Coordinates of C-alpha atoms in Angstrom, one line a residue:
M1 CA -24.3 -31.1 -50.8
R2 CA -25.5 -28.7 -48.1
H3 CA -24.7 -31.3 -45.5
F4 CA -21.1 -31.5 -46.7
Q5 CA -20.7 -27.7 -46.8
E6 CA -22.1 -27.3 -43.3
A7 CA -19.7 -29.9 -41.9
N8 CA -16.9 -28.4 -44.0
F9 CA -16.1 -31.8 -45.7
L10 CA -14.1 -31.8 -48.9
V11 CA -14.5 -34.2 -51.8
P12 CA -11.6 -35.7 -53.9
V13 CA -11.3 -34.4 -57.5
R14 CA -8.7 -35.4 -60.1
P15 CA -8.4 -32.3 -62.4
L16 CA -8.2 -33.0 -66.1
D17 CA -6.1 -29.9 -66.7
G18 CA -2.4 -29.8 -66.2
P19 CA 0.4 -32.3 -66.5
S20 CA -0.2 -36.0 -66.2
P21 CA -0.4 -38.0 -63.9
H22 CA -3.1 -35.8 -62.3
D23 CA -2.9 -35.6 -58.5
V24 CA -6.1 -35.8 -56.3
V25 CA -7.2 -32.4 -55.1
W26 CA -9.6 -31.9 -52.2
R27 CA -12.3 -29.3 -53.0
P28 CA -15.6 -28.1 -51.4
A29 CA -18.6 -30.2 -52.4
S30 CA -20.7 -29.1 -55.4
N31 CA -24.1 -30.3 -56.6
A32 CA -22.6 -31.8 -59.8
R33 CA -19.9 -33.7 -57.9
I34 CA -22.4 -35.2 -55.4
L35 CA -24.6 -36.3 -58.2
Q36 CA -21.7 -37.9 -60.0
V37 CA -20.9 -39.9 -56.9
L38 CA -24.6 -41.0 -56.4
K39 CA -25.0 -42.0 -60.0
N40 CA -21.7 -43.7 -60.5
P41 CA -22.1 -47.5 -60.3
A42 CA -18.4 -47.9 -59.5
Y43 CA -19.2 -47.0 -55.9
A44 CA -21.5 -50.1 -55.9
G45 CA -18.7 -52.3 -57.1
A46 CA -19.9 -52.6 -60.6
Y47 CA -18.1 -52.2 -63.9
V48 CA -20.3 -50.8 -66.6
Y49 CA -19.9 -49.6 -70.2
G50 CA -22.3 -47.6 -72.3
R51 CA -23.9 -45.3 -69.8
R52 CA -24.3 -42.6 -72.4
R53 CA -24.7 -42.7 -76.2
R54 CA -24.5 -40.2 -79.0
T55 CA -27.6 -38.7 -80.5
P56 CA -28.0 -36.3 -83.4
I57 CA -30.6 -34.3 -81.6
G58 CA -29.3 -31.3 -79.6
R59 CA -26.0 -30.9 -81.5
R60 CA -24.5 -27.5 -80.7
S61 CA -23.9 -25.1 -83.6
G62 CA -20.3 -25.4 -84.9
S63 CA -19.7 -28.7 -83.1
R64 CA -18.5 -31.7 -85.1
Q65 CA -19.7 -34.2 -82.4
G66 CA -23.3 -34.9 -81.6
A67 CA -24.8 -34.6 -78.2
T68 CA -25.1 -37.5 -75.8
E69 CA -28.0 -38.9 -73.9
A70 CA -28.3 -41.1 -70.8
V71 CA -29.1 -44.8 -71.3
A72 CA -31.4 -46.6 -69.0
I73 CA -29.7 -48.9 -66.6
Q74 CA -31.5 -52.0 -68.0
D75 CA -30.1 -51.1 -71.4
W76 CA -26.4 -50.8 -70.5
P77 CA -24.4 -52.9 -72.9
V78 CA -22.0 -54.1 -70.2
C79 CA -22.9 -54.3 -66.5
L80 CA -20.7 -56.5 -64.4
K81 CA -21.9 -56.5 -60.8
D82 CA -19.5 -57.2 -57.9
A83 CA -16.5 -56.7 -60.2
F84 CA -14.7 -55.2 -57.2
P85 CA -15.5 -54.2 -53.6
G86 CA -17.9 -51.4 -53.4
Y87 CA -19.0 -48.9 -50.8
I88 CA -22.6 -49.9 -51.1
D89 CA -24.4 -53.0 -52.5
W90 CA -26.3 -53.0 -55.9
E91 CA -29.7 -53.0 -54.2
E92 CA -28.9 -49.8 -52.4
F93 CA -27.5 -48.2 -55.5
M94 CA -30.7 -49.0 -57.4
A95 CA -32.8 -47.6 -54.6
N96 CA -30.8 -44.4 -54.8
Q97 CA -31.4 -44.2 -58.6
R98 CA -35.2 -44.7 -58.1
R99 CA -35.2 -42.0 -55.4
L100 CA -33.3 -39.5 -57.6
A101 CA -35.7 -40.2 -60.5
D102 CA -38.7 -39.8 -58.2
N103 CA -37.4 -36.5 -57.0
L104 CA -38.2 -35.0 -60.4
N105 CA -41.5 -33.2 -60.7
H106 CA -42.7 -35.2 -63.7
Y107 CA -46.3 -36.3 -63.0
D108 CA -46.8 -37.8 -66.5
A109 CA -44.0 -40.3 -65.7
N110 CA -45.6 -41.1 -62.3
R111 CA -43.0 -39.1 -60.4
H112 CA -44.4 -37.0 -57.5
G113 CA -41.2 -34.9 -56.9
V114 CA -39.6 -33.8 -53.7
P115 CA -41.7 -32.2 -50.9
R116 CA -41.9 -28.5 -51.4
Q117 CA -43.1 -25.5 -49.5
G118 CA -46.8 -24.9 -49.3
N119 CA -49.6 -25.9 -46.9
A120 CA -51.0 -28.7 -49.1
L121 CA -50.0 -32.0 -47.3
L122 CA -50.7 -34.3 -50.3
Q123 CA -48.6 -32.3 -52.8
G124 CA -47.3 -34.7 -55.5
I125 CA -49.1 -37.9 -54.1
A126 CA -52.7 -36.9 -54.7
I127 CA -54.4 -39.0 -57.5
C128 CA -57.6 -38.2 -59.3
G129 CA -60.2 -40.8 -58.4
R130 CA -62.0 -40.3 -61.8
C131 CA -59.3 -40.4 -64.4
G132 CA -56.3 -41.8 -62.4
R133 CA -54.0 -38.9 -63.2
R134 CA -51.9 -37.0 -60.6
M135 CA -53.6 -33.8 -59.3
G136 CA -51.9 -30.5 -59.4
L137 CA -52.1 -27.6 -56.9
H138 CA -53.7 -24.2 -56.8
Y139 CA -53.6 -21.8 -53.9
S140 CA -56.7 -19.6 -53.7
G141 CA -57.8 -16.8 -51.3
Q142 CA -56.5 -13.3 -50.8
N143 CA -53.2 -14.4 -49.4
G144 CA -53.0 -17.8 -51.0
N145 CA -53.9 -19.6 -47.8
Y146 CA -56.4 -22.1 -49.3
P147 CA -54.9 -24.9 -51.3
V148 CA -57.0 -26.8 -53.9
Y149 CA -56.1 -30.1 -55.5
L150 CA -56.9 -29.8 -59.3
C151 CA -57.1 -32.4 -62.1
R152 CA -56.8 -30.3 -65.3
A153 CA -55.0 -32.7 -67.6
D154 CA -57.9 -32.8 -70.0
Q155 CA -58.2 -29.0 -69.9
H156 CA -54.5 -28.5 -70.8
Q157 CA -54.3 -31.3 -73.4
H158 CA -57.7 -31.1 -75.1
G159 CA -59.2 -27.8 -74.0
G160 CA -62.0 -29.6 -72.1
P161 CA -63.4 -28.9 -68.6
R162 CA -61.5 -29.7 -65.4
C163 CA -62.0 -33.2 -64.2
Q164 CA -62.5 -32.2 -60.6
E165 CA -61.1 -29.9 -57.9
V166 CA -61.0 -30.7 -54.2
R167 CA -60.4 -28.2 -51.4
A168 CA -57.4 -29.4 -49.5
L169 CA -57.9 -28.2 -45.9
G170 CA -60.5 -30.8 -44.9
V171 CA -58.9 -33.6 -46.8
D172 CA -55.5 -32.9 -45.3
A173 CA -56.9 -32.8 -41.8
A174 CA -58.5 -36.2 -42.3
V175 CA -55.3 -37.7 -43.7
E176 CA -53.3 -36.2 -40.9
R177 CA -55.6 -37.8 -38.3
L178 CA -55.4 -41.2 -40.0
L179 CA -51.6 -41.0 -40.2
L180 CA -51.2 -40.3 -36.5
E181 CA -53.7 -43.0 -35.7
A182 CA -51.7 -45.5 -37.8
L183 CA -48.4 -44.5 -36.1
T184 CA -49.8 -44.5 -32.6
P185 CA -49.1 -48.2 -31.8
D186 CA -45.5 -47.9 -32.8
R187 CA -44.7 -44.5 -31.3
L188 CA -42.2 -45.9 -28.8
A189 CA -40.4 -47.9 -31.5
L190 CA -40.3 -44.7 -33.7
A191 CA -38.7 -42.8 -30.9
I192 CA -36.1 -45.4 -30.3
A193 CA -35.4 -45.7 -34.1
A194 CA -35.1 -41.9 -34.3
L195 CA -32.6 -42.0 -31.4
G196 CA -30.6 -44.7 -33.1
E197 CA -30.5 -42.6 -36.4
L198 CA -29.2 -39.6 -34.5
E199 CA -26.5 -41.7 -32.9
N200 CA -25.6 -43.4 -36.2
E201 CA -25.3 -40.0 -37.8
A202 CA -23.1 -38.7 -35.0
R203 CA -20.8 -41.7 -35.4
A204 CA -20.6 -41.3 -39.2
L205 CA -19.7 -37.6 -38.8
E206 CA -17.0 -38.6 -36.2
R207 CA -15.6 -41.1 -38.7
Q208 CA -15.5 -38.5 -41.4
W209 CA -13.7 -36.1 -39.1
S210 CA -11.2 -38.8 -38.1
L211 CA -10.3 -39.5 -41.7
K212 CA -10.0 -35.8 -42.4
R213 CA -7.6 -35.3 -39.5
E214 CA -5.7 -38.4 -40.5
R215 CA -5.3 -37.2 -44.1
A216 CA -4.1 -33.7 -42.9
R217 CA -1.5 -35.3 -40.6
Y218 CA -0.4 -37.6 -43.4
E219 CA 0.1 -34.7 -45.7
A220 CA 2.1 -32.8 -43.1
E221 CA 4.3 -35.9 -42.4
R222 CA 4.8 -36.4 -46.1
A223 CA 5.9 -32.8 -46.5
R224 CA 8.3 -33.2 -43.6
R225 CA 9.9 -36.3 -45.2
Q226 CA 10.3 -34.5 -48.5
Y227 CA 12.0 -31.6 -46.7
D228 CA 14.4 -34.0 -44.8
A229 CA 15.3 -35.8 -48.0
V230 CA 16.5 -32.7 -49.9
E231 CA 20.2 -32.0 -50.0
P232 CA 21.4 -29.0 -48.0
E233 CA 23.1 -27.4 -51.0
N234 CA 19.7 -27.3 -52.8
R235 CA 18.7 -24.2 -50.9
L236 CA 15.9 -23.1 -53.3
V237 CA 14.3 -26.5 -53.2
A238 CA 14.6 -26.8 -49.5
R239 CA 13.1 -23.4 -49.0
S240 CA 10.0 -24.2 -51.1
L241 CA 9.6 -27.6 -49.4
E242 CA 9.8 -25.9 -46.0
R243 CA 7.0 -23.5 -47.0
V244 CA 4.9 -26.5 -48.1
W245 CA 5.6 -28.2 -44.8
E246 CA 4.5 -25.2 -42.8
D247 CA 1.4 -24.8 -44.9
K248 CA 0.5 -28.5 -44.2
L249 CA 1.1 -28.0 -40.5
R250 CA -1.2 -25.0 -40.4
Q251 CA -3.9 -26.9 -42.3
A252 CA -3.7 -29.8 -39.9
E253 CA -3.8 -27.4 -36.9
Q254 CA -6.8 -25.6 -38.4
I255 CA -8.7 -28.9 -39.0
D256 CA -8.0 -29.9 -35.3
I257 CA -9.5 -26.6 -34.2
E258 CA -12.6 -27.1 -36.4
Y259 CA -12.9 -30.6 -35.1
E260 CA -12.9 -29.5 -31.4
S261 CA -15.5 -26.8 -32.2
W262 CA -17.7 -29.4 -33.8
R263 CA -17.3 -31.7 -30.8
R264 CA -18.5 -29.0 -28.5
Q265 CA -21.5 -28.2 -30.6
Q266 CA -22.5 -31.8 -31.5
P267 CA -21.5 -34.3 -28.8
I268 CA -21.3 -37.9 -30.0
S269 CA -23.3 -39.4 -27.2
L270 CA -26.6 -37.9 -26.4
A271 CA -27.2 -36.8 -22.8
A272 CA -29.7 -38.6 -20.7
A273 CA -32.0 -35.5 -20.8
D274 CA -31.8 -35.5 -24.6
R275 CA -32.6 -39.2 -24.8
A276 CA -35.6 -38.7 -22.5
Q277 CA -36.9 -35.7 -24.6
I278 CA -36.7 -37.7 -27.8
I279 CA -38.5 -40.7 -26.4
S280 CA -41.2 -38.4 -24.9
L281 CA -41.6 -36.7 -28.3
G282 CA -42.0 -40.1 -29.9
E283 CA -44.7 -41.0 -27.4
D284 CA -46.6 -37.8 -28.1
L285 CA -46.8 -37.9 -31.9
P286 CA -49.3 -35.0 -32.2
K287 CA -46.8 -32.7 -30.4
L288 CA -44.0 -33.9 -32.6
W289 CA -46.1 -33.4 -35.7
D290 CA -47.1 -29.8 -34.7
A291 CA -43.4 -29.0 -34.1
A292 CA -42.4 -30.2 -37.6
S293 CA -42.1 -27.9 -40.6
V294 CA -44.3 -28.2 -43.6
V295 CA -41.6 -30.0 -45.6
E296 CA -40.9 -32.3 -42.7
R297 CA -44.5 -33.3 -42.4
K298 CA -44.7 -34.2 -46.1
Q299 CA -41.5 -36.3 -45.7
I300 CA -43.0 -38.1 -42.7
L301 CA -46.2 -38.7 -44.6
R302 CA -44.4 -40.1 -47.7
L303 CA -42.5 -42.6 -45.5
V304 CA -45.9 -44.2 -44.6
V305 CA -48.3 -43.3 -47.4
K306 CA -47.6 -44.0 -51.1
E307 CA -50.6 -42.3 -52.8
V308 CA -53.9 -40.8 -51.8
V309 CA -56.8 -41.1 -54.3
L310 CA -59.4 -38.4 -54.1
D311 CA -62.9 -38.3 -55.6
Q312 CA -65.4 -35.5 -54.8
R313 CA -68.9 -36.7 -54.9
P314 CA -71.2 -33.8 -55.7
E315 CA -74.4 -35.6 -55.1
S316 CA -73.5 -36.7 -51.5
G317 CA -71.5 -33.6 -50.4
Q318 CA -68.5 -35.9 -49.5
V319 CA -65.0 -36.5 -50.6
W320 CA -64.1 -40.2 -51.1
I321 CA -60.5 -40.9 -49.9
R322 CA -58.5 -44.0 -50.8
I323 CA -55.1 -44.3 -49.0
I324 CA -52.5 -46.6 -50.5
W325 CA -50.0 -47.2 -47.7
Q326 CA -46.3 -48.0 -48.3
T327 CA -46.9 -51.5 -47.0
G328 CA -49.4 -52.2 -49.8
A329 CA -52.5 -52.0 -47.6
V330 CA -55.4 -49.9 -48.8
S331 CA -58.0 -48.1 -46.7
E332 CA -61.1 -46.1 -47.8
H333 CA -62.6 -43.1 -46.0
K334 CA -65.2 -40.4 -46.5
V335 CA -64.9 -36.7 -45.5
R336 CA -67.8 -34.3 -45.5
R337 CA -67.1 -31.2 -47.5
N338 CA -68.5 -27.7 -47.4
V339 CA -71.3 -27.1 -49.9
S340 CA -73.3 -24.0 -51.0
S341 CA -76.7 -25.6 -50.5
Y342 CA -78.3 -28.3 -48.3
R343 CA -79.3 -30.1 -51.5
N344 CA -75.7 -31.4 -51.6
Y345 CA -75.3 -31.7 -47.8
A346 CA -73.8 -35.0 -46.7
D347 CA -76.4 -37.2 -45.1
V348 CA -79.1 -34.4 -45.1
A349 CA -81.8 -37.0 -44.2
T350 CA -80.1 -37.7 -40.9
L351 CA -79.9 -33.9 -40.1
E352 CA -83.6 -33.4 -40.9
A353 CA -84.6 -36.4 -38.8
R354 CA -82.5 -35.0 -35.9
V355 CA -84.1 -31.6 -36.1
R356 CA -87.6 -33.1 -36.2
D357 CA -86.8 -35.2 -33.1
L358 CA -85.6 -32.1 -31.2
V359 CA -88.7 -30.2 -32.2
V360 CA -90.9 -33.0 -31.0
A361 CA -88.9 -32.8 -27.8
R362 CA -90.1 -29.2 -27.5
K363 CA -86.7 -27.7 -28.1
I364 CA -86.6 -24.1 -29.5
D365 CA -84.3 -23.1 -32.3
R366 CA -81.4 -21.9 -30.1
E367 CA -81.5 -25.1 -28.1
I368 CA -81.6 -27.3 -31.2
A369 CA -78.5 -25.5 -32.6
R370 CA -76.7 -26.1 -29.3
V371 CA -77.6 -29.9 -29.5
L372 CA -76.5 -30.2 -33.1
N373 CA -73.2 -28.5 -32.4
A374 CA -72.7 -30.9 -29.4
D375 CA -73.3 -33.8 -31.7
G376 CA -70.4 -32.7 -33.9
L377 CA -72.6 -31.6 -36.8
V378 CA -71.8 -28.4 -38.8
S379 CA -73.7 -26.4 -41.3
A380 CA -73.4 -26.6 -45.1
H381 CA -70.7 -23.9 -45.0
G382 CA -68.7 -25.7 -42.3
R383 CA -69.7 -23.3 -39.5
P384 CA -71.5 -24.2 -36.2
F385 CA -75.2 -24.1 -36.2
S386 CA -77.0 -21.0 -35.0
G387 CA -80.7 -20.4 -34.0
G388 CA -81.2 -18.5 -37.2
E389 CA -79.9 -21.3 -39.3
V390 CA -82.1 -23.8 -37.6
H391 CA -85.1 -21.5 -38.2
L392 CA -84.3 -21.5 -42.0
L393 CA -84.0 -25.3 -42.0
R394 CA -87.4 -25.6 -40.4
K395 CA -88.9 -23.3 -43.0
R396 CA -87.2 -25.4 -45.7
W397 CA -88.5 -28.7 -44.4
N398 CA -91.9 -27.2 -43.3
I399 CA -91.3 -28.1 -39.7
P400 CA -93.7 -26.0 -37.4
T401 CA -92.3 -24.1 -34.5
V402 CA -92.7 -25.2 -30.9
K403 CA -95.9 -23.9 -29.4
I404 CA -96.0 -22.7 -25.9
N405 CA -99.4 -24.4 -25.6
R406 CA -98.4 -27.3 -27.8
T407 CA -100.7 -27.7 -30.8
E408 CA -103.7 -25.7 -29.5
H409 CA -104.5 -22.1 -30.5
N410 CA -102.9 -19.3 -28.6
P411 CA -104.9 -18.3 -25.6
R412 CA -106.0 -14.8 -24.8
Q413 CA -103.5 -14.6 -21.9
W414 CA -100.5 -16.8 -21.0
P415 CA -100.1 -18.4 -17.6
D416 CA -97.7 -15.6 -16.5
G417 CA -100.3 -12.9 -17.2
T418 CA -98.9 -11.6 -20.5
Y419 CA -101.2 -11.4 -23.6
S420 CA -100.9 -13.1 -26.9
V421 CA -101.3 -11.1 -30.1
Q422 CA -104.9 -12.2 -30.5
G423 CA -105.6 -11.4 -26.8
A424 CA -104.0 -8.0 -27.0
A425 CA -106.1 -7.2 -30.2
E426 CA -109.3 -8.2 -28.4
A427 CA -108.5 -6.3 -25.2
L428 CA -107.7 -3.1 -27.1
S429 CA -110.4 -3.5 -29.8
I430 CA -107.8 -3.3 -32.6
S431 CA -106.7 -5.7 -35.3
T432 CA -103.8 -8.1 -35.0
Q433 CA -101.9 -6.1 -37.8
T434 CA -102.2 -3.0 -35.6
V435 CA -100.7 -5.0 -32.6
F436 CA -97.7 -6.0 -34.7
K437 CA -97.3 -2.4 -35.9
W438 CA -97.4 -1.1 -32.3
L439 CA -94.9 -3.7 -31.3
Q440 CA -92.6 -2.6 -34.1
K441 CA -92.9 1.1 -33.1
G442 CA -92.5 0.4 -29.4
R443 CA -95.9 1.5 -28.5
L444 CA -96.4 -2.0 -27.0
S445 CA -93.8 -4.0 -25.2
G446 CA -93.4 -7.7 -25.6
H447 CA -91.0 -10.5 -26.3
Q448 CA -90.6 -13.9 -28.1
I449 CA -88.6 -16.8 -26.6
T450 CA -87.1 -17.2 -30.1
K451 CA -87.9 -16.2 -33.6
G452 CA -91.1 -17.8 -34.9
M453 CA -92.7 -18.4 -31.4
P454 CA -95.7 -16.5 -30.1
W455 CA -95.5 -13.0 -28.7
Q456 CA -95.9 -12.4 -25.0
I457 CA -97.2 -8.8 -24.6
N458 CA -97.1 -6.9 -21.3
L459 CA -100.3 -5.1 -20.7
S460 CA -101.6 -3.6 -17.4
N461 CA -105.2 -2.6 -16.8
T462 CA -104.2 1.1 -16.8
Q463 CA -102.5 0.7 -20.2
I464 CA -105.6 -1.1 -21.6
V465 CA -107.9 1.7 -20.5
E466 CA -105.6 4.4 -21.9
L467 CA -105.0 2.7 -25.2
R468 CA -108.8 1.9 -25.7
T469 CA -109.6 5.5 -25.1
Q470 CA -107.0 6.6 -27.6
V471 CA -108.3 4.1 -30.2
R472 CA -111.9 5.4 -29.6
R473 CA -110.9 9.0 -30.1
T474 CA -109.0 8.2 -33.2
T475 CA -112.0 6.4 -34.6
L476 CA -114.4 9.3 -33.8
S477 CA -112.0 11.8 -35.4
K478 CA -111.8 9.7 -38.6
K479 CA -115.7 9.5 -38.8
E480 CA -116.1 13.3 -38.3
A481 CA -113.5 14.0 -41.0
S482 CA -115.2 11.7 -43.4

């Protein structure tokens, strides 16, 4: 309907009001009229009877006649195919009816509805892998930017708990990647097909404009013949016919002006640069995908994918995906999901083994985090690993930190001349707890390569003498006070 209105195409209507026979009137397209054309089997060359039947349900108050309801196509009492030439064949007509029925958002009847606005890519085609029902949608977050696929049929019907809910962003990204991989071998064929569709559409529009101009010229010529056929003495009739003739001429002239304007905006044959651009877009599917709108992406997906079955596995920290393609092929995949604890982390044993291997390789926490991120691993919350996160993992799995001196006890002094905590305590005649306290207060200066590794404390001979003297005085003062 919007396409007809944008192209300024009129549709024929035979009004039921007024004297009979009723003349055909050309009017702007309406949604009801377009649906009548799409649902009328006469356009497919079929004669049918019994498309609707009366039902006592829904009778209006004060009306003697009952309401009517539509009858399924397979239950029509009379259906004579190929009774007369049609604009389309019966198979295309049935495909149109299935598409119209499927455009309704009626999940219980296994209809996924038309693509709508919203970031969720699998809207309408996501199936629960536990109960087999279609999954609904919920947008969470402060601005509604985080879609979630929900299966809550049992909750609505029986007051039970939700079957499952799956966050959509990670699943959509995986399905998008699989879709582009599936279409990559045919990217050039897709570009040529898209180019052919554009040219066919341009030719169809040109044909419609040609018929519209021909009809306007015919109406003007018909009005002229009527004016010429009137007797000169019938002045009133001649004057009215002359006005009709002038109106028809103006209408034909206006249609020609609109046609020329359309020709300038939408040329029939695409230029060489346009053809090259379309082919280049077809060769670069990710760029074409990124340039498409949300609704266009869902339409592209539904041309290739029929349904996507989702099952969130809490014990493995994964989402199991089963893609049913339009060709009938089926593929299964797994996507790691974000979890709140490493108890549900996907393949946690592999992560632990990797951390242990890196510790054996004498990697500190910061270096381990860098290696894990380079391997493509992410933390339980979906973020890159940091040194602090690796430190917590080591504590969780009882993995000791890397020793500067491997597995031996810390020496009194390190090779670079700095002191360990034990060495500083011995040199200053204080306890190790006092050493840590002085480091915290800044009385001693030192550093750690990373958290959990031994301290390397800077102490000169002068500092040792001064601090030992202060410690001795403090000890003597405490003894005298006691």
